[in-house]
mmCIF file of C-alpha atoms in Angstrom:
data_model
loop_
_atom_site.group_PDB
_atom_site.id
_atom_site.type_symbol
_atom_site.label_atom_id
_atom_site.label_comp_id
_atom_site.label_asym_id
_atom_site.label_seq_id
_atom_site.Cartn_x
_atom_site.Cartn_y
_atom_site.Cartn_z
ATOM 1 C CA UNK A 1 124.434 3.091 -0.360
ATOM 2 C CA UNK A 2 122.485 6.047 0.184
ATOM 3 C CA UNK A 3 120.629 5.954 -2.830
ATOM 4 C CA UNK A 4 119.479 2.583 -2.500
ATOM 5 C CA UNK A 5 118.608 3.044 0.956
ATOM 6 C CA UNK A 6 116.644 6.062 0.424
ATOM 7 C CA UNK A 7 114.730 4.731 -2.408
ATOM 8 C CA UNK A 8 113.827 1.342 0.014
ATOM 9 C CA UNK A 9 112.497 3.014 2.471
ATOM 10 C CA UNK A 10 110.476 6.025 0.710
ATOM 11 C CA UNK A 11 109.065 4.418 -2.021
ATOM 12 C CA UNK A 12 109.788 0.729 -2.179
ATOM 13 C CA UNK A 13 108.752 -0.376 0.990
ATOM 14 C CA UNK A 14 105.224 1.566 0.890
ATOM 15 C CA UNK A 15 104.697 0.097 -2.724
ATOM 16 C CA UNK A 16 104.683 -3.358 -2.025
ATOM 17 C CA UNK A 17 102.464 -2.417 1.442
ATOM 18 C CA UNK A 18 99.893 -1.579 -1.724
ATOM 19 C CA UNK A 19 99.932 -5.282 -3.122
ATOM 20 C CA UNK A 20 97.509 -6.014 -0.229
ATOM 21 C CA UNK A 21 94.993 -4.483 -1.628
ATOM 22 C CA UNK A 22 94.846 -7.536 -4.579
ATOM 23 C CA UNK A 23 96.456 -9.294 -2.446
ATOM 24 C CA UNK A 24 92.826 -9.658 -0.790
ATOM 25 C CA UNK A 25 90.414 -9.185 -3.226
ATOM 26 C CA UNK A 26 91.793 -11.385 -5.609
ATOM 27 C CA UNK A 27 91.541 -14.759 -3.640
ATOM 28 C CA UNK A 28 87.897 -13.741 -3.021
ATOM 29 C CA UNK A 29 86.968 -13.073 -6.488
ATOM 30 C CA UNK A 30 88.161 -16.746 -7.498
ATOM 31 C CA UNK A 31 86.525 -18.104 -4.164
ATOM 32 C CA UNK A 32 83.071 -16.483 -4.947
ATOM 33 C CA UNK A 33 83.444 -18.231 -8.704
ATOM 34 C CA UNK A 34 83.645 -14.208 -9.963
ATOM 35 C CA UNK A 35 87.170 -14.309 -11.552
ATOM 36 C CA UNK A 36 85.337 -11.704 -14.422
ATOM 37 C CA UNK A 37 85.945 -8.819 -11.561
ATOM 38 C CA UNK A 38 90.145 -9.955 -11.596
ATOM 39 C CA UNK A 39 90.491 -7.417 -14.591
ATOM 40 C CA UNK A 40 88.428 -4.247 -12.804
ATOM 41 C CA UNK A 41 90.252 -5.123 -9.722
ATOM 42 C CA UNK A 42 93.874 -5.322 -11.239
ATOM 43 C CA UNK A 43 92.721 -1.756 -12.531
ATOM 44 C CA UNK A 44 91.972 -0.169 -9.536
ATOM 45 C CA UNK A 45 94.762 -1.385 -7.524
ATOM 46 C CA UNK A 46 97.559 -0.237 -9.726
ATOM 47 C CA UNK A 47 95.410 3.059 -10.466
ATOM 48 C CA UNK A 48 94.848 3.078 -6.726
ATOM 49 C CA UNK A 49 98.730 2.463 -6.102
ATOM 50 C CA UNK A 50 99.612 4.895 -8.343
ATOM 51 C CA UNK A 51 97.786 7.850 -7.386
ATOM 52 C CA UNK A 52 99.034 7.084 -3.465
ATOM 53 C CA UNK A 53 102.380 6.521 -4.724
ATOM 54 C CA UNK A 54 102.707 10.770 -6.768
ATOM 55 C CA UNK A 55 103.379 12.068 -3.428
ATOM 56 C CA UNK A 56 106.123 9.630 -2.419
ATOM 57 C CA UNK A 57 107.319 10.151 -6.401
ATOM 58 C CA UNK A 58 107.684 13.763 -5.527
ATOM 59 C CA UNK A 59 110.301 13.127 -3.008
ATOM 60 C CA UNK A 60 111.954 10.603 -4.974
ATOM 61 C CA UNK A 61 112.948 13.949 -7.354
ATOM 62 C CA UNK A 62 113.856 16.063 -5.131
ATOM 63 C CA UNK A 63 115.820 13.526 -2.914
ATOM 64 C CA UNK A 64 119.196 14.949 -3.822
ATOM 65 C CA UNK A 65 118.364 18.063 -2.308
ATOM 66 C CA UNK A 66 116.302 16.796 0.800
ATOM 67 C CA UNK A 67 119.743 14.303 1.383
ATOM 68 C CA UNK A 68 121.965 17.363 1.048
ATOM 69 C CA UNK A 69 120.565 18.916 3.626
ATOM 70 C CA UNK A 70 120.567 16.069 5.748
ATOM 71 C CA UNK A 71 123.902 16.238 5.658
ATOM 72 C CA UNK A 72 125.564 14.095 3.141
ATOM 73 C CA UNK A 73 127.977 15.256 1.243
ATOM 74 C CA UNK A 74 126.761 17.273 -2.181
ATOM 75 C CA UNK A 75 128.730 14.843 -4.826
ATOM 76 C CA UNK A 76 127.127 11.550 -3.045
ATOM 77 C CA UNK A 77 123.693 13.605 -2.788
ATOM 78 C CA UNK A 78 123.955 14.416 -6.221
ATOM 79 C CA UNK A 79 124.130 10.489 -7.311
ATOM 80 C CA UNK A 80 121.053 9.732 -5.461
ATOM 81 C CA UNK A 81 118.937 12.071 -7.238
ATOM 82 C CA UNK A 82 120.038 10.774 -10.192
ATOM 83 C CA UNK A 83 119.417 7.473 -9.059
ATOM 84 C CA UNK A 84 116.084 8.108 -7.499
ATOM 85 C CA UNK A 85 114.710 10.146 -10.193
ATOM 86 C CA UNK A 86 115.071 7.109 -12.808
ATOM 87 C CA UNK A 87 114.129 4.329 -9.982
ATOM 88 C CA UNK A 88 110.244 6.152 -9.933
ATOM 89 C CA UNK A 89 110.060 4.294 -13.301
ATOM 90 C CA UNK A 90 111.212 0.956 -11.961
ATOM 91 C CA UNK A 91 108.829 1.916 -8.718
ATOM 92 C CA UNK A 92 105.736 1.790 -11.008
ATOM 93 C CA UNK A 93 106.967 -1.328 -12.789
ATOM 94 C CA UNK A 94 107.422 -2.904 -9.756
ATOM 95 C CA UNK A 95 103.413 -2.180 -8.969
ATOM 96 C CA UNK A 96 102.141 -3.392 -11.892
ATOM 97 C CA UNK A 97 104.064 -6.347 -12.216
ATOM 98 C CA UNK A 98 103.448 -7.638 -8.397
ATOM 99 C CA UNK A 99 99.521 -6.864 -9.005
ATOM 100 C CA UNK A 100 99.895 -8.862 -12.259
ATOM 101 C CA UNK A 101 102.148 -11.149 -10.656
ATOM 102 C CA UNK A 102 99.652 -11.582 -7.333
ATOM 103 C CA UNK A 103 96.978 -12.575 -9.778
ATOM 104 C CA UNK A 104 98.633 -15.016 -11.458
ATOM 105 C CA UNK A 105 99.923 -16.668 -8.414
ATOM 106 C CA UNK A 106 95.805 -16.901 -7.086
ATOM 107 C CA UNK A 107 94.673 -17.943 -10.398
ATOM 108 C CA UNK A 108 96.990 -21.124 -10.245
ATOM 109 C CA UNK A 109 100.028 -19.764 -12.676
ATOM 110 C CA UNK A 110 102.673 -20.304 -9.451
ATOM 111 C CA UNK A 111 105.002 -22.220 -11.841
ATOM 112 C CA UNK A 112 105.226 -19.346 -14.632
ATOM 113 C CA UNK A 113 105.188 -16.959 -12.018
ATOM 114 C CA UNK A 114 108.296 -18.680 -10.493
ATOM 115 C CA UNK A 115 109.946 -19.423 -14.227
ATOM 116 C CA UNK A 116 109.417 -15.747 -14.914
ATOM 117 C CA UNK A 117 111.241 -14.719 -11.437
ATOM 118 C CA UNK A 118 113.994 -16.640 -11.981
ATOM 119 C CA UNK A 119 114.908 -16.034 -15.386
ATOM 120 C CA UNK A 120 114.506 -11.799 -15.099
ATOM 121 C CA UNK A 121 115.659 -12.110 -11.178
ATOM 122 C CA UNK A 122 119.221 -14.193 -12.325
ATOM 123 C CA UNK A 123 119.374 -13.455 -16.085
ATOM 124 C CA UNK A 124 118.477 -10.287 -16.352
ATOM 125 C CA UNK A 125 119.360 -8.913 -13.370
ATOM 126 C CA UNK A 126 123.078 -10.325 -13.416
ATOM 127 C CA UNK A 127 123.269 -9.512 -16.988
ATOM 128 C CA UNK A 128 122.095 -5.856 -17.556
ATOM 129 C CA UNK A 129 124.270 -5.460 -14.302
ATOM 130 C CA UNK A 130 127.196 -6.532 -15.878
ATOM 131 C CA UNK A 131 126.609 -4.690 -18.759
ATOM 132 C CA UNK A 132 125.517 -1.565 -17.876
ATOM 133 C CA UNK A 133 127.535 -0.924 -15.134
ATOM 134 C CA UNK A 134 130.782 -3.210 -15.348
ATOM 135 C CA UNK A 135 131.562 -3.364 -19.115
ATOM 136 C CA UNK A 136 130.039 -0.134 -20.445
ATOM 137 C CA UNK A 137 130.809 2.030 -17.328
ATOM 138 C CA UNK A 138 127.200 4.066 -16.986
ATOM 139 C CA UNK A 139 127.509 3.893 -13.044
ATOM 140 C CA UNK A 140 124.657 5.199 -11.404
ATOM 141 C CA UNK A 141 122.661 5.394 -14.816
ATOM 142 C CA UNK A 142 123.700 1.866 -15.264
ATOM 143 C CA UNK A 143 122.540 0.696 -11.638
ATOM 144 C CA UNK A 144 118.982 2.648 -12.662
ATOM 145 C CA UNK A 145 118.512 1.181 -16.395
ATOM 146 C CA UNK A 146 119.103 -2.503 -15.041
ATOM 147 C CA UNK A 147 116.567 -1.989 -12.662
ATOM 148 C CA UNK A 148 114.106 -0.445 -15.308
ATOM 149 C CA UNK A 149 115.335 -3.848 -17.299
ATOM 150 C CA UNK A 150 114.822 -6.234 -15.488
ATOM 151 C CA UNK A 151 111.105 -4.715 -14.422
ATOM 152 C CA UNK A 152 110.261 -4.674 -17.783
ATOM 153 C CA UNK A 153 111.467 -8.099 -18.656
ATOM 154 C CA UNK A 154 109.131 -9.297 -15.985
ATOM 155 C CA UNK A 155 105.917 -7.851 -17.763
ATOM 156 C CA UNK A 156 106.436 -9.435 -21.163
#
């Protein structure tokens, strides 16, 4: 739990708060009849994102630490910076594919974009988490790599 809950609020949460950014440009670029700016803009708001996001990355590798002295216990705190370390990759996944994502939604691709949700949200997801962490036993690295998984599914 603490893992998860950690990684949520610190570097989740503030990630998609960055989809705005395409989340308002984009609709105007199609409204103005200038969808040749979608590709400069997708650029800049994952660069954007990115850059934002290092500091928030930083914590995410030293969360272990920052959690132990918060008070929970070492083996638990441990875990979670195990956990968070490997979840920075699935956090920049996770910001391209919703900028992607955003801009096929606005460019009239809601169908695919749905298709593609379902089939890495329940395929993926419920496979990779069976088999990374149920029948091959990788625990927290298991939790992490289905994660990563299932983010890069989405972007093929």
């Amino acid at each position: 739990g603490y893992g998860r809950v950690w990684y949520n609020c610190t570097a989740l949460m503030p990630a998609v708060g960055m989809f705005a950014y395409t989340s308002n440009v984009i609709p105007g670029c199609i409204g103005a009849g200038r969808a040749d700016r979608i590709p400069r803009y997708l650029h800049r708001g994952v660069l954007l994102s990115l850059l934002i996001m290092l500091p928030l990355y930083t914590l995410q590798l030293f969360a272990g630490g920052i959690l132990q002295h918060l008070g929970v216990p070492p083996e638990n705190a441990c875990e979670v910076g195990l956990y968070c370390r490997y979840m920075v990759i699935t956090n920049a996944l996770t910001i391209l594919d919703g900028n992607v994502e955003n801009a096929f939604v606005n460019l009239g691709y809601a169908k695919c974009s749905t298709l593609n949700s379902v089939i890495s949200g329940v395929g993926m997801d419920i496979m990779c988490t069976y088999l990374f962490i149920f029948r091959w036993g990788w625990g927290i690295y298991g939790a992490a790599f289905a994660q990563i998984a299932v983010k890069a599914s989405r972007l093929l």
